[in-house]
PDB file of C-alpha atoms in Angstrom:
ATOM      1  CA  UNK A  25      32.325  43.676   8.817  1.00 45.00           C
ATOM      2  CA  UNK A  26      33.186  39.970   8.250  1.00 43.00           C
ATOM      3  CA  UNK A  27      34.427  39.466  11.527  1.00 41.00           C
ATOM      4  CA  UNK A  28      30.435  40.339  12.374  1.00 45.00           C
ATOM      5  CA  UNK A  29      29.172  38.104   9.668  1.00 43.00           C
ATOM      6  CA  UNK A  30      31.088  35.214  11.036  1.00 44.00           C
ATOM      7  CA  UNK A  31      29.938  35.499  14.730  1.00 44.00           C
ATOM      8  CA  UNK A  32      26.457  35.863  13.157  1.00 47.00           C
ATOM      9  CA  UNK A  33      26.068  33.161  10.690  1.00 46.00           C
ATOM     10  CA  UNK A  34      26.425  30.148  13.304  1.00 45.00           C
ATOM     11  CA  UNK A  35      23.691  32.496  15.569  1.00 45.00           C
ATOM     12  CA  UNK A  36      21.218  32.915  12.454  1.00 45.00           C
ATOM     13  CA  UNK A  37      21.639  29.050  11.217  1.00 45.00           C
ATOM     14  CA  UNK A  38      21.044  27.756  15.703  1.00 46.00           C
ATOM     15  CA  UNK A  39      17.597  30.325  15.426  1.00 48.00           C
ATOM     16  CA  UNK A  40      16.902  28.705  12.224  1.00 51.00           C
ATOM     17  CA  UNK A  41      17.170  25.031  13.073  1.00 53.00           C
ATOM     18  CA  UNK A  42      15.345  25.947  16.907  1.00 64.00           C
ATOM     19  CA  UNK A  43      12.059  23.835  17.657  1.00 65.00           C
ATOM     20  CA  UNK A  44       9.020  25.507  16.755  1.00 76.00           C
ATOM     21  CA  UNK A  45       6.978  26.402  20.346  1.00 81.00           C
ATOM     22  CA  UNK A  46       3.720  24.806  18.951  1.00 87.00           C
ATOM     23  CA  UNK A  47       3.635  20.645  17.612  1.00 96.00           C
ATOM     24  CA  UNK A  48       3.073  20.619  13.814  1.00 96.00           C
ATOM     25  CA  UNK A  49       2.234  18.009  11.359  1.00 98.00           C
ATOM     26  CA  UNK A  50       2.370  16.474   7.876  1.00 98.00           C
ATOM     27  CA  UNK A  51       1.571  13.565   6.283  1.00 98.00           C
ATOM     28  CA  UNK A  52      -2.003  14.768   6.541  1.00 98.00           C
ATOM     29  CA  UNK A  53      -4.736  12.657   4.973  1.00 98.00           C
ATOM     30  CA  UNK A  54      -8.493  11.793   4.916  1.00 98.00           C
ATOM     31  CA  UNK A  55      -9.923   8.717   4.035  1.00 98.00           C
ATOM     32  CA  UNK A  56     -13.936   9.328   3.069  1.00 98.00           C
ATOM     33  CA  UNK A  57     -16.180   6.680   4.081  1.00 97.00           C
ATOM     34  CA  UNK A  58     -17.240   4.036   1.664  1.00 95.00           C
ATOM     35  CA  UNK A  59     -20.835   4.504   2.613  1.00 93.00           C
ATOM     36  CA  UNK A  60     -22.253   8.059   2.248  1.00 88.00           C
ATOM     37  CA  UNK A  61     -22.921   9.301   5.744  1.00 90.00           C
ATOM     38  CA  UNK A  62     -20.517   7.434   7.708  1.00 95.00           C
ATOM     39  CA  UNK A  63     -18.029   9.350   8.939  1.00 97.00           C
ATOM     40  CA  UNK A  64     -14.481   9.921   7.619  1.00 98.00           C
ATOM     41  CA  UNK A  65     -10.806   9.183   9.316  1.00 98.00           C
ATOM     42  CA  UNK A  66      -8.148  11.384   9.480  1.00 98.00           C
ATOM     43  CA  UNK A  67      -4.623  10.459   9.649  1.00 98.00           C
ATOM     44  CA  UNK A  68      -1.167  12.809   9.961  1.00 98.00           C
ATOM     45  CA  UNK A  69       1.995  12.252  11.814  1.00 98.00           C
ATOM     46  CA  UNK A  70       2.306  14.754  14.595  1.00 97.00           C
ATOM     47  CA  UNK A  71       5.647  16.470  15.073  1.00 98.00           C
ATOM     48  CA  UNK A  72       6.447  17.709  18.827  1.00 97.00           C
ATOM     49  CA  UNK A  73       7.486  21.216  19.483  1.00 96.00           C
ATOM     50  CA  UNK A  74      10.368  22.999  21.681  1.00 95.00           C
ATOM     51  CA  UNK A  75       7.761  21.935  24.955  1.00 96.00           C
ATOM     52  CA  UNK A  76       5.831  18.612  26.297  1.00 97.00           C
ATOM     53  CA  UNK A  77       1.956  19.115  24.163  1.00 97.00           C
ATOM     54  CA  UNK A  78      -1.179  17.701  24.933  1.00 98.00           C
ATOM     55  CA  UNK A  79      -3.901  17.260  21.571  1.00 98.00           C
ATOM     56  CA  UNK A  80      -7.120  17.852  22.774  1.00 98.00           C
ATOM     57  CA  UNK A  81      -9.009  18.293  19.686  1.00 98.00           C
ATOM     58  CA  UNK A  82      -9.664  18.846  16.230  1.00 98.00           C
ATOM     59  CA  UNK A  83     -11.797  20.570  13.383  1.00 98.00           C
ATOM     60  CA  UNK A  84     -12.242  20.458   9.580  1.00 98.00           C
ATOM     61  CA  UNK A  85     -14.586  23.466   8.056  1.00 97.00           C
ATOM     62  CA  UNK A  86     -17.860  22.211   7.406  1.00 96.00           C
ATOM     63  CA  UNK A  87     -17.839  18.536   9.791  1.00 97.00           C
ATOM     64  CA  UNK A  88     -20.439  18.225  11.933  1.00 97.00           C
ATOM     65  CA  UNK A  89     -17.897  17.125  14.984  1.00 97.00           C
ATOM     66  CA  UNK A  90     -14.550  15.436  15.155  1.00 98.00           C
ATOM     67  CA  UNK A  91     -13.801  13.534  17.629  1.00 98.00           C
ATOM     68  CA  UNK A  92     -10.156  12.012  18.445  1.00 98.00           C
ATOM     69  CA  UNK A  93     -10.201   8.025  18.123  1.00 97.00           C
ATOM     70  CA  UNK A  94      -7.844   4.861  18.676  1.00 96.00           C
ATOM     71  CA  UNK A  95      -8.743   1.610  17.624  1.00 92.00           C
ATOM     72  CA  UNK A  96      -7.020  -1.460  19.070  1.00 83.00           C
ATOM     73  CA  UNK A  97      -7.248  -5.272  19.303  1.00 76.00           C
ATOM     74  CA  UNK A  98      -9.410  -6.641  21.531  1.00 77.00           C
ATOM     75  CA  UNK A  99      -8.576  -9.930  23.015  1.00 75.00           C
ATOM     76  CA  UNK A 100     -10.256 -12.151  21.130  1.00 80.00           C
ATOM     77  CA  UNK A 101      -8.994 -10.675  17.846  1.00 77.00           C
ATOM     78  CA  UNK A 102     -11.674  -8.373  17.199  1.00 81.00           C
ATOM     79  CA  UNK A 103     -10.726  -4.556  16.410  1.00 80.00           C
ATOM     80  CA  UNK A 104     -12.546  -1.905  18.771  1.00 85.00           C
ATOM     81  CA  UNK A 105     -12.616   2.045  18.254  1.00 90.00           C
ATOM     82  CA  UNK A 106     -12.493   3.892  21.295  1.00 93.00           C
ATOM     83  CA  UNK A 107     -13.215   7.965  21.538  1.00 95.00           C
ATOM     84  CA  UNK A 108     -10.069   9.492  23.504  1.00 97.00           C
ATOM     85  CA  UNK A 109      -9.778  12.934  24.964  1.00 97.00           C
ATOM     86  CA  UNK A 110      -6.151  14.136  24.687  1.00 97.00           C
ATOM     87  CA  UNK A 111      -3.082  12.373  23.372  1.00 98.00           C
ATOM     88  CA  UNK A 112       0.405  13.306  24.985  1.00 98.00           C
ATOM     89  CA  UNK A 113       3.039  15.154  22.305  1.00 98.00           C
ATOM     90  CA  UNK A 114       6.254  14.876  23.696  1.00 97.00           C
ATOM     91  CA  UNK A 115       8.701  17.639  22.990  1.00 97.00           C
ATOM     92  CA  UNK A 116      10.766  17.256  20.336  1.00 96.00           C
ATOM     93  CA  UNK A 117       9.233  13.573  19.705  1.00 97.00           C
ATOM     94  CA  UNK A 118       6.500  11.844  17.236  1.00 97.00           C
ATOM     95  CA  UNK A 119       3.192  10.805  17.186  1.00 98.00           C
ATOM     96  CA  UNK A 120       1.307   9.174  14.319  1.00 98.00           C
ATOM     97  CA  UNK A 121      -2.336   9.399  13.732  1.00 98.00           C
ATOM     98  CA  UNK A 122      -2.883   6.418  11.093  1.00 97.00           C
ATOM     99  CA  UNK A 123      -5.237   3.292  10.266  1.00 95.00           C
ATOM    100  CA  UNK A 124      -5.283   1.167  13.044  1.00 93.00           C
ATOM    101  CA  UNK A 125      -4.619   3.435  15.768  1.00 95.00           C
ATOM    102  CA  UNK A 126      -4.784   7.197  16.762  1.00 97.00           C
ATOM    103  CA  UNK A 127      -6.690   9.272  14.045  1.00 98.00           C
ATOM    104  CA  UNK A 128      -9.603  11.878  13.956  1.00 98.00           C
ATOM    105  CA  UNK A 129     -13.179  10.839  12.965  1.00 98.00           C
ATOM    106  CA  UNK A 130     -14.697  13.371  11.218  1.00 98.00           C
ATOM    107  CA  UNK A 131     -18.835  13.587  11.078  1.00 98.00           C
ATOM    108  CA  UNK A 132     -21.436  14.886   8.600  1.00 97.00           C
ATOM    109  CA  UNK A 133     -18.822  16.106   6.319  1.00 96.00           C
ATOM    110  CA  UNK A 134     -20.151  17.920   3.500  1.00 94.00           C
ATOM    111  CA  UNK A 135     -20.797  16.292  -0.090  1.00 91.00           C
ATOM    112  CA  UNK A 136     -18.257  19.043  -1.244  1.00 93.00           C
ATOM    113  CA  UNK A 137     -15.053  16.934   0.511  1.00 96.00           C
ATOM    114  CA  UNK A 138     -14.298  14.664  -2.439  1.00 96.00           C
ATOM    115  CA  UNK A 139     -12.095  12.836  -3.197  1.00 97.00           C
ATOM    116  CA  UNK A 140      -8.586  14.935  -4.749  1.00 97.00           C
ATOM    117  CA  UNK A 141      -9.581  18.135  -3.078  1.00 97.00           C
ATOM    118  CA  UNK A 142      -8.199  19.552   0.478  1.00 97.00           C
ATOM    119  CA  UNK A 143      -9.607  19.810   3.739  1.00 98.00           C
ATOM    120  CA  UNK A 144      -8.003  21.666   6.375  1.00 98.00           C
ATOM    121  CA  UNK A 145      -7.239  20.256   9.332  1.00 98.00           C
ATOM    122  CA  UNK A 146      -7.162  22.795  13.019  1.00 98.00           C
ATOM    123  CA  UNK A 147      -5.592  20.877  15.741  1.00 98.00           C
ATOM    124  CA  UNK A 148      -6.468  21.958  18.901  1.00 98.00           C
ATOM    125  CA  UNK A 149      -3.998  22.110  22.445  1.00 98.00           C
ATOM    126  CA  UNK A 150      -4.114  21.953  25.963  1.00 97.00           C
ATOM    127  CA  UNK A 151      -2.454  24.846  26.625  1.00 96.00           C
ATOM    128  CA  UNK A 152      -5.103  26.814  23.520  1.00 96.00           C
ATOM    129  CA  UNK A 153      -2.304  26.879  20.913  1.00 96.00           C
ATOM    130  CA  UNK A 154      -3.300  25.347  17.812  1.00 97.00           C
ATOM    131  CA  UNK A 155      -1.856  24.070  14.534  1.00 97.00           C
ATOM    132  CA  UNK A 156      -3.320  23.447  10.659  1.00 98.00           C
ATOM    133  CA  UNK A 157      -2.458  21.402   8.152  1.00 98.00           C
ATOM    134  CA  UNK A 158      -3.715  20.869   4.456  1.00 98.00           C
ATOM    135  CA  UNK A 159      -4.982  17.027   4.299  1.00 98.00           C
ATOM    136  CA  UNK A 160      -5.288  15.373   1.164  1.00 98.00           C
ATOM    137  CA  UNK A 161      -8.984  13.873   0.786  1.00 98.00           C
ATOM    138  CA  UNK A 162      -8.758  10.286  -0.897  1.00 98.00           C
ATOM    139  CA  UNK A 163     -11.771   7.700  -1.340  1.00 98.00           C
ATOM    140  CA  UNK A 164     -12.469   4.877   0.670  1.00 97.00           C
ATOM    141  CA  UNK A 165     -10.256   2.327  -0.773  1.00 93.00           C
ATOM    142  CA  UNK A 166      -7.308   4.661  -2.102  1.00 97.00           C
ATOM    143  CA  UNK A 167      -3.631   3.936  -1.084  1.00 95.00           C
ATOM    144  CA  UNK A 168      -2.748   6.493   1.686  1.00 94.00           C
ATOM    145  CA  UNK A 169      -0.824   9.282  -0.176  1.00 92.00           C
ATOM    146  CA  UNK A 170       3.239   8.597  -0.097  1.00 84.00           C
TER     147      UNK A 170
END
């Protein structure tokens, strides 16, 4: 019996420490707009999975749309938000959605997102796997969560 128990304990801890097949995240947030009606930003730090990803899209119960977004510098200083349609995961690698870049605009969300509650978050893939993640809903100008 142990000499079973020690060829399987290194096998159960590699299964445990594998790469999940589909990208997660964390870090998830949403910043509300400061004027009623805009639309709100979401932000979360994507976390690639055992295979190359491609983010397509995303949803939050209740918005009207979400679109995915990047803002950027234009060159006379100016900031500029463009809509994008997919952003490359790489396997095993990083991407963040966060002010002044990538993130997720989210439309005609309802008066019921307020600030201190939780929105979920679906993100959608190429490939029609999908992830969610619980993103803290802050005001306009709140410190992003720690």
């Amino acid at each position: 019996m142990t000499f079973r128990w020690t060829l399987a304990a290194p096998m159960l801890l590699a299964a445990c420490s594998t790469q999940p097949a589909v990208p997660d995240a964390s870090e998830a947030y949403v910043r509300l707009a400061a004027i009623p009606g805009r639309p709100a930003a979401g932000y979360f730090l994507l976390h690639g999975g055992a295979k190359d990803a491609v983010l397509v899209g995303a949803e939050a119960p209740g918005a009207a749309r979400a679109e995915l977004h990047t803002s950027r510098r234009t060159g006379n200083g100016m900031a500029s938000m463009d809509s994008i349609a997919r952003v490359a995961v790489p396997a095993r690698g990083r991407v963040a959605f966060a002010p002044g870049g990538q993130h997720v605009m989210l439309f005609g969300l309802p008066a019921s997102v307020a600030p201190g509650s939780t929105l979920p978050l679906t993100l959608r893939f190429a490939d029609g796997s999908a992830t969610l993640v619980a993103a803290r809903v802050i005001a306009a100008g709140d410190a992003a969560p720690e």
